[in-house]
PDB file of N, CA and C in Angstrom:
ATOM      1  N   MET A1367     107.012  96.833  66.381  1.00  0.00           N
ATOM      2  CA  MET A1367     106.289  96.849  67.640  1.00  0.00           C
ATOM      3  C   MET A1367     106.915  95.822  68.575  1.00  0.00           C
ATOM      4  N   VAL A1368     106.913  96.141  69.858  1.00  0.00           N
ATOM      5  CA  VAL A1368     107.479  95.245  70.861  1.00  0.00           C
ATOM      6  C   VAL A1368     106.599  95.236  72.100  1.00  0.00           C
ATOM      7  N   ASP A1369     106.668  94.160  72.850  1.00  0.00           N
ATOM      8  CA  ASP A1369     106.100  94.112  74.192  1.00  0.00           C
ATOM      9  C   ASP A1369     107.236  94.429  75.146  1.00  0.00           C
ATOM     10  N   VAL A1370     106.969  95.258  76.124  1.00  0.00           N
ATOM     11  CA  VAL A1370     108.003  95.641  77.079  1.00  0.00           C
ATOM     12  C   VAL A1370     107.491  95.339  78.471  1.00  0.00           C
ATOM     13  N   ASP A1371     108.306  94.631  79.256  1.00  0.00           N
ATOM     14  CA  ASP A1371     107.944  94.417  80.652  1.00  0.00           C
ATOM     15  C   ASP A1371     109.185  94.542  81.507  1.00  0.00           C
ATOM     16  N   SER A1372     108.961  94.870  82.749  1.00  0.00           N
ATOM     17  CA  SER A1372     110.053  95.058  83.682  1.00  0.00           C
ATOM     18  C   SER A1372     109.563  94.661  85.062  1.00  0.00           C
ATOM     19  N   GLU A1373     110.453  94.160  85.880  1.00  0.00           N
ATOM     20  CA  GLU A1373     110.091  93.740  87.228  1.00  0.00           C
ATOM     21  C   GLU A1373     111.277  93.985  88.144  1.00  0.00           C
ATOM     22  N   TRP A1374     111.010  94.498  89.332  1.00  0.00           N
ATOM     23  CA  TRP A1374     112.057  94.692  90.325  1.00  0.00           C
ATOM     24  C   TRP A1374     111.437  94.686  91.709  1.00  0.00           C
ATOM     25  N   ALA A1375     112.255  94.506  92.728  1.00  0.00           N
ATOM     26  CA  ALA A1375     111.750  94.421  94.097  1.00  0.00           C
ATOM     27  C   ALA A1375     112.643  95.214  95.034  1.00  0.00           C
ATOM     28  N   LEU A1376     112.026  95.669  96.106  1.00  0.00           N
ATOM     29  CA  LEU A1376     112.739  96.321  97.201  1.00  0.00           C
ATOM     30  C   LEU A1376     112.689  95.396  98.396  1.00  0.00           C
ATOM     31  N   LYS A1377     113.825  95.160  99.024  1.00  0.00           N
ATOM     32  CA  LYS A1377     113.870  94.351 100.238  1.00  0.00           C
ATOM     33  C   LYS A1377     113.817  95.276 101.443  1.00  0.00           C
ATOM     34  N   GLY A1378     113.433  94.726 102.579  1.00  0.00           N
ATOM     35  CA  GLY A1378     113.435  95.495 103.824  1.00  0.00           C
ATOM     36  C   GLY A1378     112.235  96.406 103.983  1.00  0.00           C
ATOM     37  N   VAL A1379     111.148  96.136 103.263  1.00  0.00           N
ATOM     38  CA  VAL A1379     109.921  96.921 103.382  1.00  0.00           C
ATOM     39  C   VAL A1379     108.964  96.132 104.266  1.00  0.00           C
ATOM     40  N   SER A1380     108.680  96.651 105.447  1.00  0.00           N
ATOM     41  CA  SER A1380     107.807  95.932 106.376  1.00  0.00           C
ATOM     42  C   SER A1380     106.378  95.902 105.839  1.00  0.00           C
ATOM     43  N   PRO A1381     105.559  94.949 106.293  1.00  0.00           N
ATOM     44  CA  PRO A1381     104.158  94.912 105.855  1.00  0.00           C
ATOM     45  C   PRO A1381     103.421  96.228 106.128  1.00  0.00           C
ATOM     46  N   THR A1382     103.698  96.855 107.238  1.00  0.00           N
ATOM     47  CA  THR A1382     103.052  98.133 107.566  1.00  0.00           C
ATOM     48  C   THR A1382     103.473  99.219 106.582  1.00  0.00           C
ATOM     49  N   GLN A1383     104.759  99.293 106.277  1.00  0.00           N
ATOM     50  CA  GLN A1383     105.250 100.268 105.306  1.00  0.00           C
ATOM     51  C   GLN A1383     104.676  99.997 103.919  1.00  0.00           C
ATOM     52  N   ALA A1384     104.599  98.723 103.545  1.00  0.00           N
ATOM     53  CA  ALA A1384     104.086  98.360 102.221  1.00  0.00           C
ATOM     54  C   ALA A1384     102.620  98.753 102.071  1.00  0.00           C
ATOM     55  N   LYS A1385     101.795  98.465 103.081  1.00  0.00           N
ATOM     56  CA  LYS A1385     100.373  98.832 103.011  1.00  0.00           C
ATOM     57  C   LYS A1385     100.220 100.341 102.879  1.00  0.00           C
ATOM     58  N   ALA A1386     100.990 101.089 103.663  1.00  0.00           N
ATOM     59  CA  ALA A1386     100.910 102.553 103.594  1.00  0.00           C
ATOM     60  C   ALA A1386     101.343 103.050 102.214  1.00  0.00           C
ATOM     61  N   ALA A1387     102.385 102.451 101.650  1.00  0.00           N
ATOM     62  CA  ALA A1387     102.868 102.859 100.323  1.00  0.00           C
ATOM     63  C   ALA A1387     101.810 102.575  99.254  1.00  0.00           C
ATOM     64  N   LEU A1388     101.160 101.422  99.325  1.00  0.00           N
ATOM     65  CA  LEU A1388     100.111 101.085  98.353  1.00  0.00           C
ATOM     66  C   LEU A1388      98.950 102.063  98.447  1.00  0.00           C
ATOM     67  N   ARG A1389      98.569 102.426  99.656  1.00  0.00           N
ATOM     68  CA  ARG A1389      97.470 103.393  99.831  1.00  0.00           C
ATOM     69  C   ARG A1389      97.842 104.753  99.249  1.00  0.00           C
ATOM     70  N   ARG A1390      99.071 105.213  99.537  1.00  0.00           N
ATOM     71  CA  ARG A1390      99.514 106.502  98.994  1.00  0.00           C
ATOM     72  C   ARG A1390      99.562 106.470  97.475  1.00  0.00           C
ATOM     73  N   ALA A1391     100.103 105.385  96.912  1.00  0.00           N
ATOM     74  CA  ALA A1391     100.194 105.269  95.452  1.00  0.00           C
ATOM     75  C   ALA A1391      98.802 105.253  94.830  1.00  0.00           C
ATOM     76  N   ARG A1392      97.881 104.508  95.413  1.00  0.00           N
ATOM     77  CA  ARG A1392      96.515 104.449  94.876  1.00  0.00           C
ATOM     78  C   ARG A1392      95.885 105.833  94.857  1.00  0.00           C
ATOM     79  N   GLY A1393      96.019 106.576  95.941  1.00  0.00           N
ATOM     80  CA  GLY A1393      95.439 107.913  96.012  1.00  0.00           C
ATOM     81  C   GLY A1393      96.084 108.890  95.049  1.00  0.00           C
ATOM     82  N   GLU A1394      97.399 108.932  95.041  1.00  0.00           N
ATOM     83  CA  GLU A1394      98.109 109.906  94.203  1.00  0.00           C
ATOM     84  C   GLU A1394      97.951 109.590  92.720  1.00  0.00           C
ATOM     85  N   LEU A1395      98.094 108.332  92.334  1.00  0.00           N
ATOM     86  CA  LEU A1395      97.950 107.981  90.923  1.00  0.00           C
ATOM     87  C   LEU A1395      96.512 108.195  90.455  1.00  0.00           C
ATOM     88  N   GLY A1396      95.548 107.913  91.320  1.00  0.00           N
ATOM     89  CA  GLY A1396      94.146 108.191  90.988  1.00  0.00           C
ATOM     90  C   GLY A1396      93.918 109.678  90.738  1.00  0.00           C
ATOM     91  N   ARG A1397      94.524 110.529  91.564  1.00  0.00           N
ATOM     92  CA  ARG A1397      94.402 111.987  91.376  1.00  0.00           C
ATOM     93  C   ARG A1397      95.034 112.430  90.062  1.00  0.00           C
ATOM     94  N   GLN A1398      96.026 111.690  89.590  1.00  0.00           N
ATOM     95  CA  GLN A1398      96.700 112.039  88.334  1.00  0.00           C
ATOM     96  C   GLN A1398      96.024 111.409  87.116  1.00  0.00           C
ATOM     97  N   GLY A1399      94.873 110.767  87.323  1.00  0.00           N
ATOM     98  CA  GLY A1399      94.113 110.226  86.204  1.00  0.00           C
ATOM     99  C   GLY A1399      94.371 108.770  85.874  1.00  0.00           C
ATOM    100  N   TRP A1400      95.233 108.109  86.651  1.00  0.00           N
ATOM    101  CA  TRP A1400      95.461 106.683  86.428  1.00  0.00           C
ATOM    102  C   TRP A1400      94.225 105.921  86.892  1.00  0.00           C
ATOM    103  N   LYS A1401      93.889 104.847  86.189  1.00  0.00           N
ATOM    104  CA  LYS A1401      92.741 104.020  86.558  1.00  0.00           C
ATOM    105  C   LYS A1401      93.217 102.874  87.451  1.00  0.00           C
ATOM    106  N   VAL A1402      92.617 102.770  88.627  1.00  0.00           N
ATOM    107  CA  VAL A1402      92.915 101.646  89.514  1.00  0.00           C
ATOM    108  C   VAL A1402      92.128 100.450  88.987  1.00  0.00           C
ATOM    109  N   THR A1403      92.830  99.434  88.494  1.00  0.00           N
ATOM    110  CA  THR A1403      92.153  98.266  87.928  1.00  0.00           C
ATOM    111  C   THR A1403      91.920  97.188  88.972  1.00  0.00           C
ATOM    112  N   SER A1404      92.732  97.178  90.029  1.00  0.00           N
ATOM    113  CA  SER A1404      92.473  96.284  91.158  1.00  0.00           C
ATOM    114  C   SER A1404      93.237  96.782  92.371  1.00  0.00           C
ATOM    115  N   TYR A1405      92.643  96.530  93.526  1.00  0.00           N
ATOM    116  CA  TYR A1405      93.289  96.877  94.788  1.00  0.00           C
ATOM    117  C   TYR A1405      92.828  95.858  95.811  1.00  0.00           C
ATOM    118  N   GLU A1406      93.774  95.209  96.438  1.00  0.00           N
ATOM    119  CA  GLU A1406      93.436  94.222  97.451  1.00  0.00           C
ATOM    120  C   GLU A1406      94.338  94.424  98.652  1.00  0.00           C
ATOM    121  N   GLU A1407      93.727  94.503  99.809  1.00  0.00           N
ATOM    122  CA  GLU A1407      94.482  94.653 101.043  1.00  0.00           C
ATOM    123  C   GLU A1407      93.908  93.678 102.058  1.00  0.00           C
ATOM    124  N   SER A1408      94.702  92.681 102.407  1.00  0.00           N
ATOM    125  CA  SER A1408      94.280  91.707 103.406  1.00  0.00           C
ATOM    126  C   SER A1408      95.518  91.211 104.135  1.00  0.00           C
ATOM    127  N   LYS A1409      95.326  90.325 105.093  1.00  0.00           N
ATOM    128  CA  LYS A1409      96.497  89.816 105.804  1.00  0.00           C
ATOM    129  C   LYS A1409      97.290  88.830 104.945  1.00  0.00           C
ATOM    130  N   PHE A1410      96.691  88.368 103.844  1.00  0.00           N
ATOM    131  CA  PHE A1410      97.364  87.423 102.963  1.00  0.00           C
ATOM    132  C   PHE A1410      97.943  88.068 101.707  1.00  0.00           C
ATOM    133  N   ARG A1411      97.342  89.173 101.264  1.00  0.00           N
ATOM    134  CA  ARG A1411      97.750  89.745  99.974  1.00  0.00           C
ATOM    135  C   ARG A1411      97.530  91.251  99.989  1.00  0.00           C
ATOM    136  N   ASN A1412      98.509  91.985  99.476  1.00  0.00           N
ATOM    137  CA  ASN A1412      98.409  93.433  99.321  1.00  0.00           C
ATOM    138  C   ASN A1412      98.906  93.762  97.923  1.00  0.00           C
ATOM    139  N   GLU A1413      97.975  94.207  97.058  1.00  0.00           N
ATOM    140  CA  GLU A1413      98.349  94.447  95.674  1.00  0.00           C
ATOM    141  C   GLU A1413      97.557  95.611  95.095  1.00  0.00           C
ATOM    142  N   LEU A1414      98.236  96.395  94.262  1.00  0.00           N
ATOM    143  CA  LEU A1414      97.635  97.516  93.545  1.00  0.00           C
ATOM    144  C   LEU A1414      98.009  97.378  92.075  1.00  0.00           C
ATOM    145  N   SER A1415      97.019  97.417  91.187  1.00  0.00           N
ATOM    146  CA  SER A1415      97.275  97.455  89.740  1.00  0.00           C
ATOM    147  C   SER A1415      96.634  98.719  89.192  1.00  0.00           C
ATOM    148  N   VAL A1416      97.397  99.449  88.392  1.00  0.00           N
ATOM    149  CA  VAL A1416      96.919 100.715  87.830  1.00  0.00           C
ATOM    150  C   VAL A1416      97.277 100.793  86.356  1.00  0.00           C
ATOM    151  N   ARG A1417      96.531 101.659  85.660  1.00  0.00           N
ATOM    152  CA  ARG A1417      96.731 101.869  84.225  1.00  0.00           C
ATOM    153  C   ARG A1417      96.821 103.376  83.982  1.00  0.00           C
ATOM    154  N   PRO A1418      97.893 103.838  83.302  1.00  0.00           N
ATOM    155  CA  PRO A1418      97.982 105.267  83.011  1.00  0.00           C
ATOM    156  C   PRO A1418      96.871 105.702  82.061  1.00  0.00           C
ATOM    157  N   PRO A1419      96.509 106.988  82.090  1.00  0.00           N
ATOM    158  CA  PRO A1419      95.427 107.481  81.234  1.00  0.00           C
ATOM    159  C   PRO A1419      95.692 107.202  79.754  1.00  0.00           C
ATOM    160  N   GLY A1420      94.671 106.722  79.064  1.00  0.00           N
ATOM    161  CA  GLY A1420      94.728 106.557  77.624  1.00  0.00           C
ATOM    162  C   GLY A1420      95.565 105.401  77.116  1.00  0.00           C
ATOM    163  N   THR A1421      95.926 104.452  77.980  1.00  0.00           N
ATOM    164  CA  THR A1421      96.737 103.308  77.535  1.00  0.00           C
ATOM    165  C   THR A1421      96.183 102.015  78.101  1.00  0.00           C
ATOM    166  N   ASP A1422      96.718 100.920  77.579  1.00  0.00           N
ATOM    167  CA  ASP A1422      96.443  99.606  78.151  1.00  0.00           C
ATOM    168  C   ASP A1422      97.655  99.091  78.922  1.00  0.00           C
ATOM    169  N   ASP A1423      98.639  99.959  79.157  1.00  0.00           N
ATOM    170  CA  ASP A1423      99.809  99.588  79.942  1.00  0.00           C
ATOM    171  C   ASP A1423      99.356  99.309  81.373  1.00  0.00           C
ATOM    172  N   THR A1424     100.114  98.502  82.084  1.00  0.00           N
ATOM    173  CA  THR A1424      99.755  98.147  83.456  1.00  0.00           C
ATOM    174  C   THR A1424     100.977  98.239  84.348  1.00  0.00           C
ATOM    175  N   VAL A1425     100.776  98.771  85.538  1.00  0.00           N
ATOM    176  CA  VAL A1425     101.792  98.762  86.586  1.00  0.00           C
ATOM    177  C   VAL A1425     101.159  98.098  87.799  1.00  0.00           C
ATOM    178  N   THR A1426     101.837  97.103  88.345  1.00  0.00           N
ATOM    179  CA  THR A1426     101.348  96.386  89.515  1.00  0.00           C
ATOM    180  C   THR A1426     102.393  96.462  90.614  1.00  0.00           C
ATOM    181  N   VAL A1427     101.937  96.765  91.834  1.00  0.00           N
ATOM    182  CA  VAL A1427     102.808  96.776  93.007  1.00  0.00           C
ATOM    183  C   VAL A1427     102.213  95.782  93.988  1.00  0.00           C
ATOM    184  N   GLU A1428     103.050  94.858  94.469  1.00  0.00           N
ATOM    185  CA  GLU A1428     102.559  93.825  95.380  1.00  0.00           C
ATOM    186  C   GLU A1428     103.513  93.680  96.557  1.00  0.00           C
ATOM    187  N   ALA A1429     102.950  93.641  97.752  1.00  0.00           N
ATOM    188  CA  ALA A1429     103.739  93.418  98.956  1.00  0.00           C
ATOM    189  C   ALA A1429     103.744  91.917  99.243  1.00  0.00           C
ATOM    190  N   TYR A1430     104.926  91.362  99.375  1.00  0.00           N
ATOM    191  CA  TYR A1430     105.089  89.939  99.653  1.00  0.00           C
ATOM    192  C   TYR A1430     105.476  89.740 101.112  1.00  0.00           C
ATOM    193  N   PRO A1431     105.113  88.591 101.674  1.00  0.00           N
ATOM    194  CA  PRO A1431     105.633  88.267 103.001  1.00  0.00           C
ATOM    195  C   PRO A1431     107.155  88.246 102.943  1.00  0.00           C
ATOM    196  N   GLY A1432     107.791  88.533 104.032  1.00  0.00           N
ATOM    197  CA  GLY A1432     109.245  88.531 104.037  1.00  0.00           C
ATOM    198  C   GLY A1432     109.823  89.889 103.719  1.00  0.00           C
ATOM    199  N   ASP A1433     109.023  90.939 103.882  1.00  0.00           N
ATOM    200  CA  ASP A1433     109.521  92.311 103.743  1.00  0.00           C
ATOM    201  C   ASP A1433     110.047  92.624 102.344  1.00  0.00           C
ATOM    202  N   ARG A1434     109.221  92.345 101.327  1.00  0.00           N
ATOM    203  CA  ARG A1434     109.614  92.620  99.953  1.00  0.00           C
ATOM    204  C   ARG A1434     108.449  93.287  99.232  1.00  0.00           C
ATOM    205  N   LEU A1435     108.752  94.330  98.491  1.00  0.00           N
ATOM    206  CA  LEU A1435     107.762  95.052  97.694  1.00  0.00           C
ATOM    207  C   LEU A1435     108.146  94.878  96.228  1.00  0.00           C
ATOM    208  N   MET A1436     107.280  94.237  95.439  1.00  0.00           N
ATOM    209  CA  MET A1436     107.560  93.923  94.028  1.00  0.00           C
ATOM    210  C   MET A1436     106.818  94.898  93.130  1.00  0.00           C
ATOM    211  N   VAL A1437     107.495  95.394  92.110  1.00  0.00           N
ATOM    212  CA  VAL A1437     106.889  96.292  91.124  1.00  0.00           C
ATOM    213  C   VAL A1437     107.036  95.647  89.747  1.00  0.00           C
ATOM    214  N   ARG A1438     105.919  95.541  89.009  1.00  0.00           N
ATOM    215  CA  ARG A1438     105.935  94.999  87.652  1.00  0.00           C
ATOM    216  C   ARG A1438     105.289  96.022  86.730  1.00  0.00           C
ATOM    217  N   ALA A1439     105.856  96.203  85.573  1.00  0.00           N
ATOM    218  CA  ALA A1439     105.282  97.104  84.572  1.00  0.00           C
ATOM    219  C   ALA A1439     105.211  96.366  83.250  1.00  0.00           C
ATOM    220  N   TYR A1440     104.123  96.598  82.504  1.00  0.00           N
ATOM    221  CA  TYR A1440     103.935  95.920  81.226  1.00  0.00           C
ATOM    222  C   TYR A1440     103.295  96.878  80.234  1.00  0.00           C
ATOM    223  N   ALA A1441     103.859  96.937  79.043  1.00  0.00           N
ATOM    224  CA  ALA A1441     103.292  97.711  77.941  1.00  0.00           C
ATOM    225  C   ALA A1441     103.103  96.754  76.780  1.00  0.00           C
ATOM    226  N   GLU A1442     101.865  96.673  76.281  1.00  0.00           N
ATOM    227  CA  GLU A1442     101.542  95.703  75.233  1.00  0.00           C
ATOM    228  C   GLU A1442     102.316  95.947  73.951  1.00  0.00           C
ATOM    229  N   CYS A1443     102.463  97.181  73.576  1.00  0.00           N
ATOM    230  CA  CYS A1443     103.260  97.441  72.381  1.00  0.00           C
ATOM    231  C   CYS A1443     103.871  98.831  72.498  1.00  0.00           C
ATOM    232  N   GLY A1444     104.969  98.973  71.870  1.00  0.00           N
ATOM    233  CA  GLY A1444     105.648 100.261  71.872  1.00  0.00           C
ATOM    234  C   GLY A1444     106.528 100.362  70.650  1.00  0.00           C
ATOM    235  N   ARG A1445     107.000 101.521  70.383  1.00  0.00           N
ATOM    236  CA  ARG A1445     107.901 101.729  69.253  1.00  0.00           C
ATOM    237  C   ARG A1445     109.233 102.224  69.812  1.00  0.00           C
ATOM    238  N   CYS A1446     110.281 101.592  69.364  1.00  0.00           N
ATOM    239  CA  CYS A1446     111.617 101.987  69.796  1.00  0.00           C
ATOM    240  C   CYS A1446     112.124 103.111  68.894  1.00  0.00           C
ATOM    241  N   PRO A1447     112.760 104.115  69.470  1.00  0.00           N
ATOM    242  CA  PRO A1447     113.353 105.163  68.640  1.00  0.00           C
ATOM    243  C   PRO A1447     114.415 104.559  67.727  1.00  0.00           C
ATOM    244  N   SER A1448     114.590 105.142  66.574  1.00  0.00           N
ATOM    245  CA  SER A1448     115.615 104.625  65.663  1.00  0.00           C
ATOM    246  C   SER A1448     116.968 104.692  66.362  1.00  0.00           C
ATOM    247  N   GLY A1449     117.766 103.696  66.098  1.00  0.00           N
ATOM    248  CA  GLY A1449     119.083 103.628  66.723  1.00  0.00           C
ATOM    249  C   GLY A1449     119.093 102.898  68.050  1.00  0.00           C
ATOM    250  N   THR A1450     117.925 102.402  68.517  1.00  0.00           N
ATOM    251  CA  THR A1450     117.877 101.670  69.780  1.00  0.00           C
ATOM    252  C   THR A1450     118.622 100.353  69.617  1.00  0.00           C
ATOM    253  N   PRO A1451     119.572 100.045  70.510  1.00  0.00           N
ATOM    254  CA  PRO A1451     120.277  98.761  70.409  1.00  0.00           C
ATOM    255  C   PRO A1451     119.304  97.601  70.630  1.00  0.00           C
ATOM    256  N   MET A1452     119.398  96.582  69.763  1.00  0.00           N
ATOM    257  CA  MET A1452     118.517  95.426  69.855  1.00  0.00           C
ATOM    258  C   MET A1452     119.326  94.178  70.176  1.00  0.00           C
ATOM    259  N   GLY A1453     118.711  93.272  70.945  1.00  0.00           N
ATOM    260  CA  GLY A1453     119.348  92.004  71.288  1.00  0.00           C
ATOM    261  C   GLY A1453     119.189  90.986  70.168  1.00  0.00           C
ATOM    262  N   ALA A1454     119.682  89.792  70.408  1.00  0.00           N
ATOM    263  CA  ALA A1454     119.671  88.724  69.412  1.00  0.00           C
ATOM    264  C   ALA A1454     118.259  88.321  68.990  1.00  0.00           C
ATOM    265  N   TYR A1455     117.267  88.500  69.869  1.00  0.00           N
ATOM    266  CA  TYR A1455     115.893  88.107  69.557  1.00  0.00           C
ATOM    267  C   TYR A1455     115.034  89.284  69.101  1.00  0.00           C
ATOM    268  N   GLY A1456     115.668  90.412  68.828  1.00  0.00           N
ATOM    269  CA  GLY A1456     114.938  91.577  68.343  1.00  0.00           C
ATOM    270  C   GLY A1456     114.311  92.421  69.437  1.00  0.00           C
ATOM    271  N   ASP A1457     114.660  92.143  70.689  1.00  0.00           N
ATOM    272  CA  ASP A1457     114.150  92.935  71.812  1.00  0.00           C
ATOM    273  C   ASP A1457     115.103  94.081  72.094  1.00  0.00           C
ATOM    274  N   PRO A1458     114.563  95.227  72.545  1.00  0.00           N
ATOM    275  CA  PRO A1458     115.459  96.341  72.861  1.00  0.00           C
ATOM    276  C   PRO A1458     116.335  95.999  74.061  1.00  0.00           C
ATOM    277  N   GLU A1459     117.559  96.433  74.011  1.00  0.00           N
ATOM    278  CA  GLU A1459     118.466  96.256  75.142  1.00  0.00           C
ATOM    279  C   GLU A1459     118.235  97.417  76.098  1.00  0.00           C
ATOM    280  N   LEU A1460     117.608  97.118  77.230  1.00  0.00           N
ATOM    281  CA  LEU A1460     117.262  98.151  78.201  1.00  0.00           C
ATOM    282  C   LEU A1460     118.413  98.381  79.160  1.00  0.00           C
ATOM    283  N   PRO A1461     118.577  99.613  79.641  1.00  0.00           N
ATOM    284  CA  PRO A1461     119.653  99.878  80.602  1.00  0.00           C
ATOM    285  C   PRO A1461     119.377  99.162  81.916  1.00  0.00           C
ATOM    286  N   SER A1462     120.419  98.928  82.693  1.00  0.00           N
ATOM    287  CA  SER A1462     120.260  98.325  84.012  1.00  0.00           C
ATOM    288  C   SER A1462     119.361  99.200  84.865  1.00  0.00           C
ATOM    289  N   GLN A1463     118.538  98.545  85.678  1.00  0.00           N
ATOM    290  CA  GLN A1463     117.636  99.286  86.556  1.00  0.00           C
ATOM    291  C   GLN A1463     118.357  99.637  87.846  1.00  0.00           C
ATOM    292  N   GLN A1464     117.989 100.786  88.403  1.00  0.00           N
ATOM    293  CA  GLN A1464     118.579 101.202  89.663  1.00  0.00           C
ATOM    294  C   GLN A1464     117.492 101.925  90.446  1.00  0.00           C
ATOM    295  N   ALA A1465     117.345 101.548  91.703  1.00  0.00           N
ATOM    296  CA  ALA A1465     116.349 102.188  92.556  1.00  0.00           C
ATOM    297  C   ALA A1465     116.717 103.665  92.744  1.00  0.00           C
ATOM    298  N   PRO A1466     115.726 104.510  93.012  1.00  0.00           N
ATOM    299  CA  PRO A1466     116.014 105.920  93.294  1.00  0.00           C
ATOM    300  C   PRO A1466     117.012 106.042  94.461  1.00  0.00           C
ATOM    301  N   LEU A1467     117.799 107.078  94.443  1.00  0.00           N
ATOM    302  CA  LEU A1467     118.845 107.289  95.442  1.00  0.00           C
ATOM    303  C   LEU A1467     118.318 107.159  96.862  1.00  0.00           C
ATOM    304  N   GLN A1468     117.097 107.668  97.128  1.00  0.00           N
ATOM    305  CA  GLN A1468     116.542 107.631  98.474  1.00  0.00           C
ATOM    306  C   GLN A1468     116.319 106.192  98.973  1.00  0.00           C
ATOM    307  N   LEU A1469     116.179 105.254  98.042  1.00  0.00           N
ATOM    308  CA  LEU A1469     115.893 103.872  98.426  1.00  0.00           C
ATOM    309  C   LEU A1469     117.134 103.010  98.516  1.00  0.00           C
ATOM    310  N   ARG A1470     118.252 103.512  98.004  1.00  0.00           N
ATOM    311  CA  ARG A1470     119.497 102.746  98.047  1.00  0.00           C
ATOM    312  C   ARG A1470     120.145 102.925  99.406  1.00  0.00           C
ATOM    313  N   ARG A1471     120.655 101.830  99.939  1.00  0.00           N
ATOM    314  CA  ARG A1471     121.336 101.891 101.249  1.00  0.00           C
ATOM    315  C   ARG A1471     122.667 101.237 101.174  1.00  0.00           C
TER     316      ARG A1471
END
């Protein structure tokens, strides 16, 4: 069993774009059965935390001042398929992350 977490950010996301993205994500993920565990929208903080159906995994999206949108994902435990490359500390070696093509400039 392993704990898996990942974090990445997008630069150049204005506060207006970030708020709209959080609202869309909250609505769409809710329609797909994800549980919204927290949602905060204010002039100081914009954050959405959701949990996929039937798990304790968490995905959090937070808009930061300075035009940055941060995404964090956490899974309390998981099983790696046999043959998964492992690092020196027994953690799976995950592939490099890359934003979707539409977001790359």
